[in-house]
Short mmCIF file of C-alpha atoms in Angstrom, two decimals:
data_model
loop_
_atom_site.label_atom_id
_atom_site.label_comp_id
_atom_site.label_asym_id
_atom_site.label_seq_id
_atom_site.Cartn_x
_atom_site.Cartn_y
_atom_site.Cartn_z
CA UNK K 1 0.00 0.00 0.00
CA UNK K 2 1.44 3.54 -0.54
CA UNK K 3 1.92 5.77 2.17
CA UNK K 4 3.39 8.94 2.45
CA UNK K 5 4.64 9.86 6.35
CA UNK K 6 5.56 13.66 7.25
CA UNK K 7 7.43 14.90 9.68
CA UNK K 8 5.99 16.51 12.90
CA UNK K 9 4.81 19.85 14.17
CA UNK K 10 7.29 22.60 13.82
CA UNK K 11 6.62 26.32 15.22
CA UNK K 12 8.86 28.77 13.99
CA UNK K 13 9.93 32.70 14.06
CA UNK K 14 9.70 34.92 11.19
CA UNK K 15 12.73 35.40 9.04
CA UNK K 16 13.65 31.59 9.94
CA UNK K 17 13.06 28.65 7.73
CA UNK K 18 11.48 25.62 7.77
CA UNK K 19 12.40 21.53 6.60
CA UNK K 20 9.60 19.45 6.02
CA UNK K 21 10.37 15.87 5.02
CA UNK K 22 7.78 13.16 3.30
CA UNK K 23 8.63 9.94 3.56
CA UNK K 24 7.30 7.34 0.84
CA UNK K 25 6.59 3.84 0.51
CA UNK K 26 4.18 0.81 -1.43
CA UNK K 27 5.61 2.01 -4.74
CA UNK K 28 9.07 2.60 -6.77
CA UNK K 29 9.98 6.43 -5.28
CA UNK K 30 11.89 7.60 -8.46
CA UNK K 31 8.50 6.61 -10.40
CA UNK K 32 6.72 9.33 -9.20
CA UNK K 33 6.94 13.06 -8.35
CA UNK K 34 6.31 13.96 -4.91
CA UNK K 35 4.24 17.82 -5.04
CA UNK K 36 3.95 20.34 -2.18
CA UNK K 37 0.95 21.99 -1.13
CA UNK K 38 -0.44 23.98 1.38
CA UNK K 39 -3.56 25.22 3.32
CA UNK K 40 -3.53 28.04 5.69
CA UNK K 41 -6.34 27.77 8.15
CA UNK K 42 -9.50 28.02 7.26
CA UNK K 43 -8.24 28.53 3.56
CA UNK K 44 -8.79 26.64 0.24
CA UNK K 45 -5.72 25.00 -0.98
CA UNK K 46 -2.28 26.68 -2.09
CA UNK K 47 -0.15 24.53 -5.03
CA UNK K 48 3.59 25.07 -4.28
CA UNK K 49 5.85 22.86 -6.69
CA UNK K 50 6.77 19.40 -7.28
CA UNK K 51 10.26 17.48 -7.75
CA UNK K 52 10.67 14.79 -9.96
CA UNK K 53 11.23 11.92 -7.84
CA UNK K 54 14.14 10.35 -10.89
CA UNK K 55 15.87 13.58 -12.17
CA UNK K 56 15.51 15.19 -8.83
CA UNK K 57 14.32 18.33 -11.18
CA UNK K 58 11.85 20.94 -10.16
CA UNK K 59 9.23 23.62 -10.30
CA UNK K 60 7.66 25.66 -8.35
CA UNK K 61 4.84 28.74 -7.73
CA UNK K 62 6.02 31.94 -8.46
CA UNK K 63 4.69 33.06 -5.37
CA UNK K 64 7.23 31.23 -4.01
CA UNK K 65 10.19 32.52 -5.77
CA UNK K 66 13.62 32.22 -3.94
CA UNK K 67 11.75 30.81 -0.84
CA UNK K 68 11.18 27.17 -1.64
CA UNK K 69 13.58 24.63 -2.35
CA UNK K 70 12.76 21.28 -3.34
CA UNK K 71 15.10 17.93 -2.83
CA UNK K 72 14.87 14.30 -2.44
CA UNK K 73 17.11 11.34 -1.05
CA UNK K 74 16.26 8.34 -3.32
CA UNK K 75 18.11 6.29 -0.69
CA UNK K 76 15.64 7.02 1.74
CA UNK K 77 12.89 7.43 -0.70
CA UNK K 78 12.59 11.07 1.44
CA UNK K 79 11.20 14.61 -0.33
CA UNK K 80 11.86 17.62 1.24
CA UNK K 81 10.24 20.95 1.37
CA UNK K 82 12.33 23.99 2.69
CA UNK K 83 10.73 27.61 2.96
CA UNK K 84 13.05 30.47 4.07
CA UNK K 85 12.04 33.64 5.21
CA UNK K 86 9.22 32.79 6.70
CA UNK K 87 6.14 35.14 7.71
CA UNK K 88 3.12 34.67 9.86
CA UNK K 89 1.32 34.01 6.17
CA UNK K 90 3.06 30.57 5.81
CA UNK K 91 1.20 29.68 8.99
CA UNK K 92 -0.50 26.60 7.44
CA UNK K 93 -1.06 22.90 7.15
CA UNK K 94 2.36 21.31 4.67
CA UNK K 95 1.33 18.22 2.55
CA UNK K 96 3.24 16.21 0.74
CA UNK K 97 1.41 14.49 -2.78
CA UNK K 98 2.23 11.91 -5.11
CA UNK K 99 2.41 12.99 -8.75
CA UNK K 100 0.53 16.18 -10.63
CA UNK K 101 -2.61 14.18 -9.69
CA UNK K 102 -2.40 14.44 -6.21
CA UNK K 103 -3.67 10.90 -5.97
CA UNK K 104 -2.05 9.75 -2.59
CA UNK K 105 -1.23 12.70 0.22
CA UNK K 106 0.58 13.02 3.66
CA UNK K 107 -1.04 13.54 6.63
CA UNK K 108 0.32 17.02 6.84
CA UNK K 109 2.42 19.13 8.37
CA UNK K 110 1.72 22.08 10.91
CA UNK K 111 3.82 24.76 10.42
CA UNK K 112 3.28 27.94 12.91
CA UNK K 113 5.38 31.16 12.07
CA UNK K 114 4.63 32.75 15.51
CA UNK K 115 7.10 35.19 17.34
CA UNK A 1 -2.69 31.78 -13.05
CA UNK A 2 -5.69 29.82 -14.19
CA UNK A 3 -9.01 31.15 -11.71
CA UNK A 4 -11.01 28.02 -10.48
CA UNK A 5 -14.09 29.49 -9.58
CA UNK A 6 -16.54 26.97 -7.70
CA UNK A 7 -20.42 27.47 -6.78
CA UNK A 8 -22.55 27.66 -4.93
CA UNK A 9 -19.91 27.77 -2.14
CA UNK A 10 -22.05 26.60 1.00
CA UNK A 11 -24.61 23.49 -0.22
CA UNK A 12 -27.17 22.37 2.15
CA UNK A 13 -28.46 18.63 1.57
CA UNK A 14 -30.85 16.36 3.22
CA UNK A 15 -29.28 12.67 3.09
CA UNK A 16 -30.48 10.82 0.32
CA UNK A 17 -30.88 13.77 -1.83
CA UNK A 18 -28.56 14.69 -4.71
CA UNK A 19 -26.08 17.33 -4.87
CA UNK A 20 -24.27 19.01 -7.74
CA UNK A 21 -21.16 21.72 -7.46
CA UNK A 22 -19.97 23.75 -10.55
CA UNK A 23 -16.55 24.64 -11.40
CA UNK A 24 -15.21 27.39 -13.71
CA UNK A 25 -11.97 27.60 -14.88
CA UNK A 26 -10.83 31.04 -16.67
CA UNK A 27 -8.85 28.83 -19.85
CA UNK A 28 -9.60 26.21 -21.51
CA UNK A 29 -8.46 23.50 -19.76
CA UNK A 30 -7.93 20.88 -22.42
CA UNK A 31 -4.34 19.65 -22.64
CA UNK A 32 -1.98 19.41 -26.23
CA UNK A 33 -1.74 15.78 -25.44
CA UNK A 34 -5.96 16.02 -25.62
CA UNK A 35 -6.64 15.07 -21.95
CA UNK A 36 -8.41 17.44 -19.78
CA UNK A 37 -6.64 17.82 -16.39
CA UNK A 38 -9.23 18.79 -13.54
CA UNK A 39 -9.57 16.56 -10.85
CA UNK A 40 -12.05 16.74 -7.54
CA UNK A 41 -10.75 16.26 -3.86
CA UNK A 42 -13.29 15.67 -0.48
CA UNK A 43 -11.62 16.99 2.94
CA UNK A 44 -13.57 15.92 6.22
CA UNK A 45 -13.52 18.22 8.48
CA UNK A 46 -10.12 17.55 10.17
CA UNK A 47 -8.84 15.39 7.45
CA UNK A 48 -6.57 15.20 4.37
CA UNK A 49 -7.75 15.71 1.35
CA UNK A 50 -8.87 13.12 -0.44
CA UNK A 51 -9.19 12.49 -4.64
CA UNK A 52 -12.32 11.47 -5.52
CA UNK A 53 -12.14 12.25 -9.49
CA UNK A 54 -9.51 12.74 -11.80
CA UNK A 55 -9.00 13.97 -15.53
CA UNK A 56 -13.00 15.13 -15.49
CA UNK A 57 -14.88 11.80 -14.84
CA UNK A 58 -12.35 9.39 -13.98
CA UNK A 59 -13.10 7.74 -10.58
CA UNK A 60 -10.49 6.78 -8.05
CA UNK A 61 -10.47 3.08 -6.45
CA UNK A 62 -13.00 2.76 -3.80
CA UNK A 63 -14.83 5.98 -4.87
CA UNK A 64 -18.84 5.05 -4.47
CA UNK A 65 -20.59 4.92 -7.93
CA UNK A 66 -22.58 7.51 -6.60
CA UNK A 67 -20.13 10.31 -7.42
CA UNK A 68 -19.62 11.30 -11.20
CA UNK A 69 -17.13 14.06 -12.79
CA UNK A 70 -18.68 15.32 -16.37
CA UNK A 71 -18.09 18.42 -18.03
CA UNK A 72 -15.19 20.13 -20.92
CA UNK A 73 -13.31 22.91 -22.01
CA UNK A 74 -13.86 25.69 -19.10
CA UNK A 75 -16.93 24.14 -17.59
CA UNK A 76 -17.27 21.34 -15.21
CA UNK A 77 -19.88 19.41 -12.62
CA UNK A 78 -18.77 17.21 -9.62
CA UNK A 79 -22.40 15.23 -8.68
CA UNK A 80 -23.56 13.01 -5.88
CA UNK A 81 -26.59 10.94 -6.69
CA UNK A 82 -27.57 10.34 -3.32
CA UNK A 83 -25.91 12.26 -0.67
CA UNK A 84 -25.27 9.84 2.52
CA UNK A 85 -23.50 10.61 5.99
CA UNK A 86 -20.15 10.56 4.91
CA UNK A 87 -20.07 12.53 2.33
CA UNK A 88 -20.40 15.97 4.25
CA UNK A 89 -17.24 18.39 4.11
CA UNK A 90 -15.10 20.26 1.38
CA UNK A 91 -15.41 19.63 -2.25
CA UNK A 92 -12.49 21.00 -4.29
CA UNK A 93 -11.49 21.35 -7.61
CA UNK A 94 -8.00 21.55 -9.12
CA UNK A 95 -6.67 22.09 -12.21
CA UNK A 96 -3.52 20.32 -13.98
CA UNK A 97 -3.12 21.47 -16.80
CA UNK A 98 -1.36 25.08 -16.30
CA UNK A 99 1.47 25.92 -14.22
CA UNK A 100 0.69 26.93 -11.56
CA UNK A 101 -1.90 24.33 -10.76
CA UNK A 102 -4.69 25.86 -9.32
CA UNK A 103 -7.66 25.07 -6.61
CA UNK A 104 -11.44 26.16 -6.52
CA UNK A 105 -12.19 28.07 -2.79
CA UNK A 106 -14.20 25.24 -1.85
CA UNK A 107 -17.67 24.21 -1.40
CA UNK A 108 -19.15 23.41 1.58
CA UNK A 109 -21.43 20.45 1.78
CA UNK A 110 -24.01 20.51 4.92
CA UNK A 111 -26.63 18.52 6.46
CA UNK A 112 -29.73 20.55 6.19
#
């Protein structure tokens, strides 16, 4: 079965960053990409970027321009999300996705920007 | 970035009654390889998202029958035949076809 595992809470102040990692599993990692997105509370849903889970290539929002960085660890079949600079707007809920279809998802990570 | 504009955005149902949510996209969103990229998520309240529907009427595994994708181009209708317990929460649609992928708001699905 496929799974993808995030890591846990993390509360941060502004101007610091932020490492989320997604763990996957039930399926051949470098098969897939692995896509970020976000939901602030209360909010609709935010699309971030993706890395391809082979090439280890990626893409991301504009909105998120020289913020996000996107890399993987085929080894440990990890993704990682890193957003620097971070204001009391990227107070949200961090998910992990498998592929541009967003057909299997994290449980989500809480990240509080809170000083 | 491509608007996905869904209504209505709050929809009261009575269980066993069938419910039907709109999305708008401001492009076409029809593919060059031909496919048409809009897909439907569920979130419970205090739950992931969920896919329900994929590339307009495509159902995931384990999706009930009782939920259908249809629609083309810049138009498109998520419906529930018969609305049961679980089916109350979020409905969202997303787009795949432009970068940046984009989301509807979200529409609300209540117990009237």
């Amino acid at each position: 079965q496929v799974h993808l595992v995030q890591s846990g809470v993390e509360v941060k102040e502004p101007g610091a960053s932020v490492k989320v990692s997604c763990k996957a599993s039930g399926y051949t990692f470098k098969t897939y990409d692995i896509h970020w997105v976000r939901q602030a509370p209360g909010q609709s849903l935010e699309w971030m970027g993706w890395i391809n889970g082979a090439t280890g290539g990626t893409n991301h929002s504009h909105k998120f321009q020289g913020r996000v960085t996107f890399t993987r660890d085929t080894s440990a079949t990890t993704a990682y999300m890193e957003l620097s600079r971070l204001k009391s707007e990227d107070t949200a809920v961090y998910h992990c996705a498998r592929s541009g279809g967003l057909d299997v998802w994290g449980q989500g990570t809480t990240v509080t920007v809170s000083s | 970035d491509v608007v996905m504009t869904q209504s209505p955005l709050s929809l009261p149902v009575t269980l066993g009654q069938p419910a039907s949510i709109s999305c708008r996209s401001s492009q076409s969103l029809v593919y060059r390889d031909g496919d048409t990229y809009l897909n439907w998520f569920q979130q419970r309240p205090g739950q992931t998202p969920r896919r329900l529907i994929y590339k307009v009427s495509k159902r995931d595994s384990g999706v009930p029958d009782r939920f259908s994708g249809s629609g083309s181009g810049t138009d498109f209708t998520l419906k529930i035949s018969r609305v049961e317990a679980e089916d109350f929460g979020v409905y969202y649609c997303m787009q795949g076809t432009h970068w940046p992928y984009t989301f509807g708001q979200g529409t609300k699905l209540e117990i009237k």
